[in-house]
């Protein structure tokens, strides 16, 4: 692994109000980018999250959660309430969301340039903050690798054609892209996920990763796709599973020296054996997360244990 790799995540924090039938509501810190930052810090990386948090109880809960893992939280001084989402879980632990979110991210100065930038989800499509996110990525990508996860929330995406354009703009700025098969189905109805991923790969990324829930995941490389099976897990809920997959992906790429300005050229030559190892780590990270409540990604020991079970 690189001796020091500064990771910057740009995006929203969300207080997830988890609602189960015949049970009291539970509030969990959430938001896809925040979950990725938390997962990276849990795995030992120097991680900064550029976000917005209100001066309210939910904001204090989320900040404490992130800083306890070692995330450096940077905000733009917004006074808007902390975003929230009611998360309804069905009998199989699958989640649906109802959001109450304002995203108005403004510019924030950074003391040191990051080696890698991750963004996506609500932050990359919700204006006026989305414009600031894209501008930040554009300004940083010359000296940093970039990853992107659209993490599609249909009720927040706005007009479909415009949302697709925004997603494709972020894909074109990125070296690593991760999406779910459900994300791709919403963006490109009726198109096979592998074909949609190949379309994205042709616009600039070195690799596109696609998750398929219990059916595993695949990576699309210039040499073609490769797949891995999902790691068996007793599912409690799926909250944060995709985010744990993303943090596991970045963790594995960093371990192979494929992130940061010095790693970009090697990332562009990513071989199938290394890509498969990345998928294994990402899938194991997701498997740990679905086996417990909320977005709770693994620490290094838990990830090693999960990999040992494969």
Tab-separated table of C-alpha atoms in Angstrom, residues 22-129:
chain	number	residue	atom	x	y	z
A	22	UNK	CA	-44.161	-3.120	14.750
A	23	UNK	CA	-40.869	-1.582	15.939
A	24	UNK	CA	-39.640	1.799	17.122
A	25	UNK	CA	-37.810	3.982	14.579
A	26	UNK	CA	-34.016	3.779	14.651
A	27	UNK	CA	-31.823	6.685	13.493
A	28	UNK	CA	-28.574	5.716	11.751
A	29	UNK	CA	-25.903	8.009	10.288
A	30	UNK	CA	-26.043	7.634	6.512
A	31	UNK	CA	-25.705	9.215	3.104
A	32	UNK	CA	-23.819	7.317	0.410
A	33	UNK	CA	-20.669	9.496	0.277
A	34	UNK	CA	-20.567	9.727	4.082
A	35	UNK	CA	-20.821	5.931	4.281
A	36	UNK	CA	-17.939	5.566	1.837
A	37	UNK	CA	-15.802	7.993	3.874
A	38	UNK	CA	-16.653	6.106	7.059
A	39	UNK	CA	-15.793	2.771	5.430
A	40	UNK	CA	-12.444	4.059	4.174
A	41	UNK	CA	-11.513	5.459	7.578
A	42	UNK	CA	-12.512	2.164	9.232
A	43	UNK	CA	-10.075	0.445	6.883
A	44	UNK	CA	-7.261	2.749	7.986
A	45	UNK	CA	-7.163	5.446	5.300
A	46	UNK	CA	-6.634	9.177	5.835
A	47	UNK	CA	-10.075	10.383	4.778
A	48	UNK	CA	-11.671	13.815	4.569
A	49	UNK	CA	-15.387	14.309	3.904
A	50	UNK	CA	-16.494	17.589	2.352
A	51	UNK	CA	-20.192	17.889	3.162
A	52	UNK	CA	-23.011	19.848	4.790
A	53	UNK	CA	-24.317	19.237	8.327
A	54	UNK	CA	-26.913	21.177	10.265
A	55	UNK	CA	-26.398	22.426	13.820
A	56	UNK	CA	-29.040	19.988	15.027
A	57	UNK	CA	-29.242	16.659	16.830
A	58	UNK	CA	-29.001	14.632	13.623
A	59	UNK	CA	-25.972	16.633	12.507
A	60	UNK	CA	-24.223	16.089	15.825
A	61	UNK	CA	-24.981	12.355	15.657
A	62	UNK	CA	-23.493	12.053	12.181
A	63	UNK	CA	-20.409	14.152	12.951
A	64	UNK	CA	-19.654	12.105	16.074
A	65	UNK	CA	-20.091	8.884	14.107
A	66	UNK	CA	-17.688	9.984	11.373
A	67	UNK	CA	-15.016	11.484	13.603
A	68	UNK	CA	-15.042	8.403	15.834
A	69	UNK	CA	-13.845	6.415	12.812
A	70	UNK	CA	-11.164	9.004	12.016
A	71	UNK	CA	-12.909	10.936	9.225
A	72	UNK	CA	-11.970	14.618	9.028
A	73	UNK	CA	-15.287	16.403	8.460
A	74	UNK	CA	-15.184	19.669	6.511
A	75	UNK	CA	-18.329	21.733	5.921
A	76	UNK	CA	-19.120	24.911	4.017
A	77	UNK	CA	-20.866	26.612	6.934
A	78	UNK	CA	-24.396	26.052	5.650
A	79	UNK	CA	-27.154	26.537	8.248
A	80	UNK	CA	-29.649	24.237	6.503
A	81	UNK	CA	-31.035	21.337	8.564
A	82	UNK	CA	-29.235	18.013	8.313
A	83	UNK	CA	-30.740	15.973	5.446
A	84	UNK	CA	-32.824	12.983	6.472
A	85	UNK	CA	-34.485	9.952	4.907
A	86	UNK	CA	-37.149	7.582	6.158
A	87	UNK	CA	-35.934	4.070	5.316
A	88	UNK	CA	-38.637	1.418	5.096
A	89	UNK	CA	-37.429	-2.190	5.178
A	90	UNK	CA	-39.419	-5.071	3.767
A	91	UNK	CA	-39.401	-8.621	5.095
A	92	UNK	CA	-36.191	-9.434	3.182
A	93	UNK	CA	-34.335	-6.392	4.522
A	94	UNK	CA	-34.540	-4.469	1.236
A	95	UNK	CA	-34.701	-0.719	1.720
A	96	UNK	CA	-36.838	2.013	0.144
A	97	UNK	CA	-36.275	5.709	0.898
A	98	UNK	CA	-38.261	8.926	1.325
A	99	UNK	CA	-35.930	11.954	1.424
A	100	UNK	CA	-35.960	15.432	2.958
A	101	UNK	CA	-32.786	16.971	1.526
A	102	UNK	CA	-31.353	20.368	0.650
A	103	UNK	CA	-27.932	20.412	-1.039
A	104	UNK	CA	-26.318	23.799	-1.581
A	105	UNK	CA	-22.601	23.018	-1.227
A	106	UNK	CA	-20.325	26.029	-1.597
A	107	UNK	CA	-16.549	26.211	-2.072
A	108	UNK	CA	-14.282	25.038	0.759
A	109	UNK	CA	-10.498	25.394	0.751
A	110	UNK	CA	-8.319	22.355	1.425
A	111	UNK	CA	-4.962	22.495	3.213
A	112	UNK	CA	-3.493	19.722	1.054
A	113	UNK	CA	-4.449	18.245	-2.303
A	114	UNK	CA	-5.932	14.748	-2.132
A	115	UNK	CA	-4.470	11.793	-4.001
A	116	UNK	CA	-7.940	10.434	-4.743
A	117	UNK	CA	-11.420	11.993	-4.913
A	118	UNK	CA	-14.700	10.099	-4.607
A	119	UNK	CA	-18.167	11.500	-5.205
A	120	UNK	CA	-21.629	10.567	-6.397
A	121	UNK	CA	-25.187	9.985	-5.253
A	122	UNK	CA	-27.488	12.906	-4.414
A	123	UNK	CA	-24.583	15.375	-4.250
A	124	UNK	CA	-23.767	14.946	-7.931
A	125	UNK	CA	-27.294	15.607	-9.254
A	126	UNK	CA	-29.047	17.960	-6.796
A	127	UNK	CA	-28.602	21.639	-7.589
A	128	UNK	CA	-27.253	24.073	-6.735
A	129	UNK	CA	-24.674	21.961	-4.896
